[in-house]
Amino acid sequence: MRISVGDTGDAQWTIESRFLLTDDDDEEAFTEYADEVTSGQRDAVYDVQQFEPFRQDAQQATDREMSLENAGWDEPQIVSPEDAGLSEQQLPETDEDSSVRVGVITYSFTWTNFATIDEDRIYFGDAFETESGVWFSLTDTQRLVVESPSNFALETPTSLEWTGPHEFSDDELQIVFVRSAGAGGGVAPPPAMSEWLIAGVVGLMFAVGIGSYLLARRPQVELPPPADRLRERVMALGIVRRLRPRTGDDQSHPESGTTDTDGGSFETATGPVDSAPPGGAGTQLEFEEEFDDGVDPELLSDEERVLRLLKQNSGRMKQGSIVSETGWSNAKVSQLLSQMDEDDEIEKLRIGRENLITLPDVDPTEIN
């Protein structure tokens, strides 16, 4: 799912579920399932009411009137892997005569007054914070990406994407966009970012944790009957796991979870969509398939492991995330990264209280 910030302060939330289809039977089953979901004949995985507790918390914390509007399903689509942003390495092996396609069902709604406007600037992020701190974090299968408003540049020195696992610090998601020069003043974004803003986030899916409760309320994801025959062939992309509550109200925000399929090694879903545990709720943000070269990390040197992690995460990671991924001590990671920086294997950039680590050919201010 992507969060697209508008120049009025409203935010468009778009949730996508994607399914790999390997033959005509898969496509027929997906079409039947998707039509039933989007027409209301089947209980939907997504419902705007699942976001209502989050809206209430954000409204109280920001003292802004908010509402959730224009919720609904888009027309189901079946697209090529290329249009879905998948590489050949991310596709399952099939017979020569088989053609892999991707089925997409999309749910969206508008969250009004999610950001604030002050003359030529848009202030984003306070709706994610409460008195107890930031109310969501990313698991190791999740990525958060924020789309800038049209004709606005990024003023805050930060990336607009985060890859889990990640715990957000206070004010880390406080982002300021400034109206670009071409729209009547301000600072224009660099060319690479301009192209990204125009192109959007084609082929990606987002995965963000909404407090202790993501839409991840299914133990596993699969096309339900009459799509049972897809159990060995159809993989659901984009339904993610969210555990550990961030508030003390376990009754209103219980733990729940599902698994998601990361692109490097697709996993066939085996549980029915309709078998949801009671009380689960939440949502989902954009998720990009994870890189997987099939190499056992234990066979790599420390430097190779760091470079491999960076390649898995679009060439950039925060130092704390590297510590979490490797299980090494802070001191070891700090010393290793300093040496790799001296050897020009990586680059380090200090952002607030965090070090951003990038590959040499990656611009830390650029969104790919």
Short mmCIF file of C-alpha atoms in Angstrom, two decimals:
data_model
loop_
_atom_site.label_atom_id
_atom_site.label_comp_id
_atom_site.label_asym_id
_atom_site.label_seq_id
_atom_site.Cartn_x
_atom_site.Cartn_y
_atom_site.Cartn_z
CA MET A 1 0.00 0.00 0.00
CA ARG A 2 1.23 3.49 -0.61
CA ILE A 3 0.57 6.72 1.27
CA SER A 4 0.33 9.58 -1.21
CA VAL A 5 0.38 13.00 0.44
CA GLY A 6 -1.81 15.63 -1.24
CA ASP A 7 -1.25 19.39 -1.31
CA THR A 8 -4.37 19.81 0.86
CA GLY A 9 -2.96 17.67 3.67
CA ASP A 10 -5.15 14.69 2.83
CA ALA A 11 -3.43 11.33 2.33
CA GLN A 12 -4.51 8.68 -0.15
CA TRP A 13 -3.99 5.15 1.19
CA THR A 14 -3.91 2.36 -1.41
CA ILE A 15 -3.65 -1.29 -0.39
CA GLU A 16 -2.77 -3.93 -2.96
CA SER A 17 -2.91 -7.72 -2.75
CA ARG A 18 -1.08 -9.55 -5.53
CA PHE A 19 -1.23 -13.18 -6.64
CA LEU A 20 1.07 -15.08 -8.98
CA LEU A 21 -0.93 -16.91 -11.65
CA THR A 22 0.80 -19.64 -13.63
CA ASP A 23 -1.94 -20.88 -15.97
CA ASP A 24 -5.50 -20.32 -17.21
CA ASP A 25 -7.00 -22.17 -14.23
CA ASP A 26 -5.23 -19.79 -11.87
CA GLU A 27 -6.49 -16.77 -13.78
CA GLU A 28 -10.06 -18.08 -13.79
CA ALA A 29 -9.99 -18.77 -10.06
CA PHE A 30 -8.43 -15.39 -9.30
CA THR A 31 -10.99 -13.56 -11.41
CA GLU A 32 -13.87 -15.31 -9.65
CA TYR A 33 -12.39 -14.63 -6.20
CA ALA A 34 -11.53 -10.99 -6.96
CA ASP A 35 -14.98 -10.29 -8.40
CA GLU A 36 -16.64 -11.73 -5.29
CA VAL A 37 -14.45 -9.63 -2.98
CA THR A 38 -14.81 -6.34 -4.84
CA SER A 39 -18.56 -6.77 -5.35
CA GLY A 40 -19.18 -7.50 -1.66
CA GLN A 41 -20.27 -11.11 -2.17
CA ARG A 42 -17.36 -12.33 -0.03
CA ASP A 43 -16.06 -10.96 3.27
CA ALA A 44 -13.29 -8.56 2.32
CA VAL A 45 -9.78 -8.72 3.70
CA TYR A 46 -9.77 -4.93 3.99
CA ASP A 47 -12.33 -2.62 5.52
CA VAL A 48 -11.95 1.08 6.23
CA GLN A 49 -13.49 0.53 9.66
CA GLN A 50 -10.32 -1.32 10.63
CA PHE A 51 -8.58 2.06 10.46
CA GLU A 52 -11.10 3.86 12.65
CA PRO A 53 -9.22 3.31 15.96
CA PHE A 54 -6.08 4.71 14.34
CA ARG A 55 -7.95 7.76 13.08
CA GLN A 56 -9.34 8.42 16.54
CA ASP A 57 -5.89 8.16 18.12
CA ALA A 58 -4.37 10.48 15.52
CA GLN A 59 -7.20 13.00 15.79
CA GLN A 60 -6.81 13.16 19.56
CA ALA A 61 -3.02 13.47 19.39
CA THR A 62 -2.98 16.21 16.72
CA ASP A 63 -6.17 18.04 17.70
CA ARG A 64 -7.21 18.03 14.03
CA GLU A 65 -10.58 16.88 12.74
CA MET A 66 -10.00 13.80 10.59
CA SER A 67 -12.17 11.45 8.60
CA LEU A 68 -11.83 8.36 6.41
CA GLU A 69 -13.58 8.89 3.09
CA ASN A 70 -14.09 7.47 -0.41
CA ALA A 71 -13.28 3.91 0.58
CA GLY A 72 -13.74 1.26 -2.07
CA TRP A 73 -12.32 -1.34 -4.40
CA ASP A 74 -10.76 -0.72 -7.79
CA GLU A 75 -11.40 -3.02 -10.73
CA PRO A 76 -9.33 -6.23 -10.38
CA GLN A 77 -6.45 -6.49 -12.82
CA ILE A 78 -4.26 -9.20 -14.31
CA VAL A 79 -0.94 -7.77 -15.48
CA SER A 80 2.41 -9.01 -16.70
CA PRO A 81 5.27 -9.52 -14.22
CA GLU A 82 7.07 -6.63 -15.90
CA ASP A 83 4.15 -4.29 -15.25
CA ALA A 84 4.08 -5.54 -11.66
CA GLY A 85 7.77 -4.74 -11.25
CA LEU A 86 8.94 -8.36 -10.90
CA SER A 87 12.19 -9.65 -12.38
CA GLU A 88 12.71 -13.12 -13.84
CA GLN A 89 14.64 -14.10 -10.71
CA GLN A 90 11.55 -13.41 -8.62
CA LEU A 91 9.29 -15.67 -10.66
CA PRO A 92 8.68 -19.38 -10.01
CA GLU A 93 9.90 -22.00 -12.45
CA THR A 94 7.20 -23.03 -14.92
CA ASP A 95 6.88 -25.09 -18.07
CA GLU A 96 8.07 -23.46 -21.28
CA ASP A 97 4.47 -23.14 -22.46
CA SER A 98 3.33 -21.49 -19.22
CA SER A 99 3.05 -17.74 -18.87
CA VAL A 100 3.21 -16.21 -15.40
CA ARG A 101 0.83 -13.33 -14.72
CA VAL A 102 0.06 -11.26 -11.63
CA GLY A 103 -3.47 -10.75 -10.29
CA VAL A 104 -4.04 -7.50 -8.41
CA ILE A 105 -6.90 -6.39 -6.18
CA THR A 106 -6.73 -2.86 -4.79
CA TYR A 107 -8.50 -1.12 -1.92
CA SER A 108 -8.12 2.60 -1.24
CA PHE A 109 -9.45 5.42 0.89
CA THR A 110 -8.66 9.03 1.78
CA TRP A 111 -7.52 10.04 5.27
CA THR A 112 -8.33 13.75 5.57
CA ASN A 113 -6.07 16.23 7.39
CA PHE A 114 -3.37 13.60 7.79
CA ALA A 115 -0.75 16.32 7.22
CA THR A 116 -0.80 20.08 7.88
CA ILE A 117 -0.28 23.00 5.49
CA ASP A 118 1.63 26.18 6.32
CA GLU A 119 2.05 28.50 3.32
CA ASP A 120 4.49 26.73 0.96
CA ARG A 121 5.20 23.80 3.27
CA ILE A 122 3.46 20.55 4.12
CA TYR A 123 4.22 18.97 7.50
CA PHE A 124 3.79 15.20 7.55
CA GLY A 125 4.15 12.65 10.34
CA ASP A 126 2.54 13.97 13.51
CA ALA A 127 -0.47 11.69 12.91
CA PHE A 128 1.83 8.72 13.59
CA GLU A 129 2.65 9.92 17.11
CA THR A 130 0.82 9.64 20.41
CA GLU A 131 1.63 10.50 24.02
CA SER A 132 3.26 7.09 24.36
CA GLY A 133 5.43 7.62 21.27
CA VAL A 134 5.40 6.49 17.65
CA TRP A 135 2.61 3.96 17.24
CA PHE A 136 4.06 1.73 14.57
CA SER A 137 7.25 -0.04 13.60
CA LEU A 138 8.42 -2.25 10.75
CA THR A 139 9.06 -5.98 10.92
CA ASP A 140 11.76 -7.61 8.80
CA THR A 141 9.31 -8.18 5.92
CA GLN A 142 8.03 -4.63 5.74
CA ARG A 143 8.92 -1.42 3.95
CA LEU A 144 7.42 2.01 4.37
CA VAL A 145 7.42 4.43 1.43
CA VAL A 146 5.82 7.86 1.39
CA GLU A 147 4.91 9.59 -1.89
CA SER A 148 5.56 13.33 -2.04
CA PRO A 149 2.84 15.76 -3.08
CA SER A 150 2.92 16.91 -6.70
CA ASN A 151 5.08 20.01 -7.24
CA PHE A 152 6.67 19.66 -3.81
CA ALA A 153 10.28 18.82 -2.95
CA LEU A 154 11.65 17.07 0.10
CA GLU A 155 13.05 19.62 2.56
CA THR A 156 13.80 17.29 5.48
CA PRO A 157 17.17 15.50 5.09
CA THR A 158 15.73 12.00 5.13
CA SER A 159 14.81 9.14 2.88
CA LEU A 160 11.16 8.54 2.08
CA GLU A 161 11.47 4.80 2.52
CA TRP A 162 12.34 2.57 5.43
CA THR A 163 12.97 -1.15 5.39
CA GLY A 164 12.28 -3.30 8.42
CA PRO A 165 13.01 -4.38 10.99
CA HIS A 166 12.93 -0.83 12.28
CA GLU A 167 11.79 0.96 15.41
CA PHE A 168 10.97 4.60 14.69
CA SER A 169 12.39 7.15 17.09
CA ASP A 170 10.51 10.26 18.17
CA ASP A 171 10.25 12.81 15.35
CA GLU A 172 11.88 10.43 12.85
CA LEU A 173 8.77 10.55 10.69
CA GLN A 174 8.42 14.32 10.95
CA ILE A 175 8.87 15.22 7.27
CA VAL A 176 8.57 18.61 5.62
CA PHE A 177 7.81 19.11 1.93
CA VAL A 178 8.37 22.53 0.33
CA ARG A 179 6.73 23.79 -2.85
CA SER A 180 9.21 23.46 -5.70
CA ALA A 181 10.48 26.37 -7.79
CA GLY A 182 8.42 25.34 -10.79
CA ALA A 183 5.23 25.65 -8.73
CA GLY A 184 5.80 29.15 -7.44
CA GLY A 185 8.90 29.22 -5.26
CA GLY A 186 11.00 27.03 -3.04
CA VAL A 187 13.69 24.52 -3.81
CA ALA A 188 13.33 22.16 -6.75
CA PRO A 189 14.05 18.48 -6.12
CA PRO A 190 17.07 16.87 -7.75
CA PRO A 191 16.37 15.35 -11.22
CA ALA A 192 16.32 11.75 -10.02
CA MET A 193 13.75 12.58 -7.37
CA SER A 194 11.65 14.57 -9.85
CA GLU A 195 11.46 11.55 -12.11
CA TRP A 196 10.46 9.38 -9.15
CA LEU A 197 7.76 11.78 -8.07
CA ILE A 198 6.30 11.75 -11.56
CA ALA A 199 6.57 8.02 -12.03
CA GLY A 200 5.21 7.16 -8.60
CA VAL A 201 5.95 3.80 -7.10
CA VAL A 202 5.06 1.48 -9.96
CA GLY A 203 5.40 -2.19 -9.23
CA LEU A 204 5.89 -1.87 -5.48
CA MET A 205 3.75 -2.85 -2.54
CA PHE A 206 4.02 -1.21 0.85
CA ALA A 207 4.09 -2.80 4.24
CA VAL A 208 3.83 -0.69 7.35
CA GLY A 209 2.81 -1.67 10.87
CA ILE A 210 -0.21 0.15 12.27
CA GLY A 211 0.48 0.00 15.99
CA SER A 212 -0.04 -3.48 17.31
CA TYR A 213 -2.47 -4.22 14.57
CA LEU A 214 -1.89 -4.56 10.86
CA LEU A 215 -4.40 -5.82 8.41
CA ALA A 216 -2.36 -8.94 8.92
CA ARG A 217 -5.18 -10.76 10.62
CA ARG A 218 -4.93 -13.96 8.56
CA PRO A 219 -2.61 -16.79 9.58
CA GLN A 220 -1.79 -17.30 5.89
CA VAL A 221 -3.17 -16.09 2.60
CA GLU A 222 -4.74 -18.08 -0.20
CA LEU A 223 -7.49 -17.86 -2.71
CA PRO A 224 -10.42 -19.58 -0.97
CA PRO A 225 -12.93 -22.00 -2.58
CA PRO A 226 -13.52 -22.35 -5.47
CA ALA A 227 -9.83 -21.51 -5.76
CA ASP A 228 -8.64 -24.45 -3.64
CA ARG A 229 -6.86 -25.87 -6.66
CA LEU A 230 -4.45 -22.93 -6.45
CA ARG A 231 -3.00 -23.98 -3.13
CA GLU A 232 0.12 -25.39 -4.75
CA ARG A 233 0.56 -22.63 -7.31
CA VAL A 234 -0.81 -19.24 -6.28
CA MET A 235 1.29 -17.04 -4.02
CA ALA A 236 -0.21 -14.00 -2.32
CA LEU A 237 2.03 -10.94 -2.27
CA GLY A 238 1.64 -8.10 0.17
CA ILE A 239 -0.19 -9.47 3.22
CA VAL A 240 2.27 -8.96 6.02
CA ARG A 241 2.89 -9.98 9.60
CA ARG A 242 2.58 -7.51 12.48
CA LEU A 243 3.05 -8.64 16.05
CA ARG A 244 4.03 -6.97 19.39
CA PRO A 245 1.51 -4.35 20.59
CA ARG A 246 2.74 -0.81 21.24
CA THR A 247 -0.02 0.20 23.64
CA GLY A 248 -1.33 -1.28 26.85
CA ASP A 249 -4.81 -1.90 25.47
CA ASP A 250 -4.49 -5.50 24.39
CA GLN A 251 -8.23 -5.97 24.15
CA SER A 252 -8.85 -3.23 21.63
CA HIS A 253 -5.59 -3.83 19.78
CA PRO A 254 -4.79 -7.54 20.03
CA GLU A 255 -1.77 -9.16 18.49
CA SER A 256 -2.34 -10.64 15.10
CA GLY A 257 -0.32 -11.71 12.12
CA THR A 258 0.05 -13.21 8.71
CA THR A 259 2.97 -14.12 6.57
CA ASP A 260 4.00 -12.39 3.41
CA THR A 261 5.89 -13.68 0.41
CA ASP A 262 9.17 -11.92 -0.23
CA GLY A 263 10.22 -11.80 -3.82
CA GLY A 264 13.52 -13.68 -3.63
CA SER A 265 11.91 -16.95 -2.60
CA PHE A 266 8.19 -17.09 -3.20
CA GLU A 267 6.21 -19.15 -0.71
CA THR A 268 2.94 -20.85 -1.55
CA ALA A 269 0.13 -19.78 0.77
CA THR A 270 -1.77 -22.59 2.43
CA GLY A 271 -4.39 -21.12 4.73
CA PRO A 272 -7.85 -19.90 3.66
CA VAL A 273 -8.49 -16.19 3.62
CA ASP A 274 -11.77 -16.57 5.44
CA SER A 275 -10.25 -18.32 8.47
CA ALA A 276 -9.38 -15.15 10.37
CA PRO A 277 -8.65 -15.28 14.08
CA PRO A 278 -10.98 -13.09 16.12
CA GLY A 279 -10.05 -9.52 16.86
CA GLY A 280 -7.31 -9.02 14.27
CA ALA A 281 -7.19 -5.79 12.34
CA GLY A 282 -4.80 -3.40 10.69
CA THR A 283 -3.47 -2.40 7.32
CA GLN A 284 -0.62 -2.69 4.94
CA LEU A 285 1.80 -0.40 3.17
CA GLU A 286 4.13 -0.73 0.29
CA PHE A 287 6.38 -3.77 0.10
CA GLU A 288 9.11 -4.49 -2.39
CA GLU A 289 10.18 -8.07 -3.00
CA GLU A 290 13.32 -8.93 -1.08
CA PHE A 291 16.58 -9.74 -2.85
CA ASP A 292 17.79 -13.28 -2.30
CA ASP A 293 20.93 -14.65 -3.96
CA GLY A 294 20.63 -18.06 -2.30
CA VAL A 295 23.99 -17.77 -0.48
CA ASP A 296 24.32 -18.98 3.11
CA PRO A 297 25.29 -15.85 5.13
CA GLU A 298 27.53 -17.97 7.37
CA LEU A 299 29.81 -18.60 4.37
CA LEU A 300 30.38 -14.89 3.79
CA SER A 301 32.92 -12.57 5.34
CA ASP A 302 31.67 -9.77 7.58
CA GLU A 303 32.16 -7.24 4.78
CA GLU A 304 30.33 -9.46 2.29
CA ARG A 305 27.40 -9.84 4.69
CA VAL A 306 27.05 -6.08 5.03
CA LEU A 307 27.22 -5.55 1.26
CA ARG A 308 24.66 -8.32 0.76
CA LEU A 309 22.28 -6.68 3.26
CA LEU A 310 22.63 -3.34 1.49
CA LYS A 311 21.84 -4.94 -1.87
CA GLN A 312 18.75 -6.53 -0.30
CA ASN A 313 17.58 -3.11 0.85
CA SER A 314 17.97 -0.95 -2.26
CA GLY A 315 21.54 0.00 -1.38
CA ARG A 316 20.78 1.83 1.87
CA MET A 317 20.23 0.87 5.51
CA LYS A 318 20.47 2.51 8.88
CA GLN A 319 23.32 1.29 11.07
CA GLY A 320 20.87 0.13 13.73
CA SER A 321 19.12 -2.07 11.17
CA ILE A 322 22.43 -3.72 10.28
CA VAL A 323 22.97 -4.46 13.97
CA SER A 324 19.49 -6.03 14.18
CA GLU A 325 19.90 -8.07 10.99
CA THR A 326 23.34 -9.49 11.82
CA GLY A 327 22.99 -9.89 15.58
CA TRP A 328 26.44 -8.34 16.00
CA SER A 329 27.27 -5.86 18.76
CA ASN A 330 27.01 -2.12 18.16
CA ALA A 331 30.77 -1.80 18.67
CA LYS A 332 31.60 -4.48 16.09
CA VAL A 333 29.25 -3.01 13.49
CA SER A 334 30.54 0.52 14.10
CA GLN A 335 34.17 -0.57 13.73
CA LEU A 336 33.43 -2.68 10.64
CA LEU A 337 31.49 0.09 8.90
CA SER A 338 34.21 2.65 9.65
CA GLN A 339 36.79 0.39 8.02
CA MET A 340 34.54 -0.28 5.01
CA ASP A 341 33.98 3.46 4.67
CA GLU A 342 37.74 4.05 4.64
CA ASP A 343 38.09 1.34 1.97
CA ASP A 344 35.36 3.05 -0.13
CA GLU A 345 33.17 -0.07 0.02
CA ILE A 346 30.32 1.94 1.56
CA GLU A 347 29.44 5.50 2.46
CA LYS A 348 28.21 6.78 5.83
CA LEU A 349 25.92 9.76 6.34
CA ARG A 350 24.87 11.05 9.74
CA ILE A 351 21.12 11.84 9.92
CA GLY A 352 20.00 12.96 13.35
CA ARG A 353 20.91 10.20 15.79
CA GLU A 354 21.36 7.54 13.12
CA ASN A 355 24.05 6.66 10.57
CA LEU A 356 22.68 5.99 7.09
CA ILE A 357 24.83 3.42 5.29
CA THR A 358 24.73 3.30 1.48
CA LEU A 359 26.55 1.62 -1.37
CA PRO A 360 28.95 4.01 -3.14
CA ASP A 361 26.76 4.33 -6.24
CA VAL A 362 23.60 5.10 -4.23
CA ASP A 363 22.59 8.71 -3.62
CA PRO A 364 21.20 8.82 -0.03
CA THR A 365 18.84 11.64 -1.06
CA GLU A 366 17.55 9.80 -4.12
CA ILE A 367 14.42 7.61 -4.18
CA ASN A 368 14.63 4.76 -6.68
#
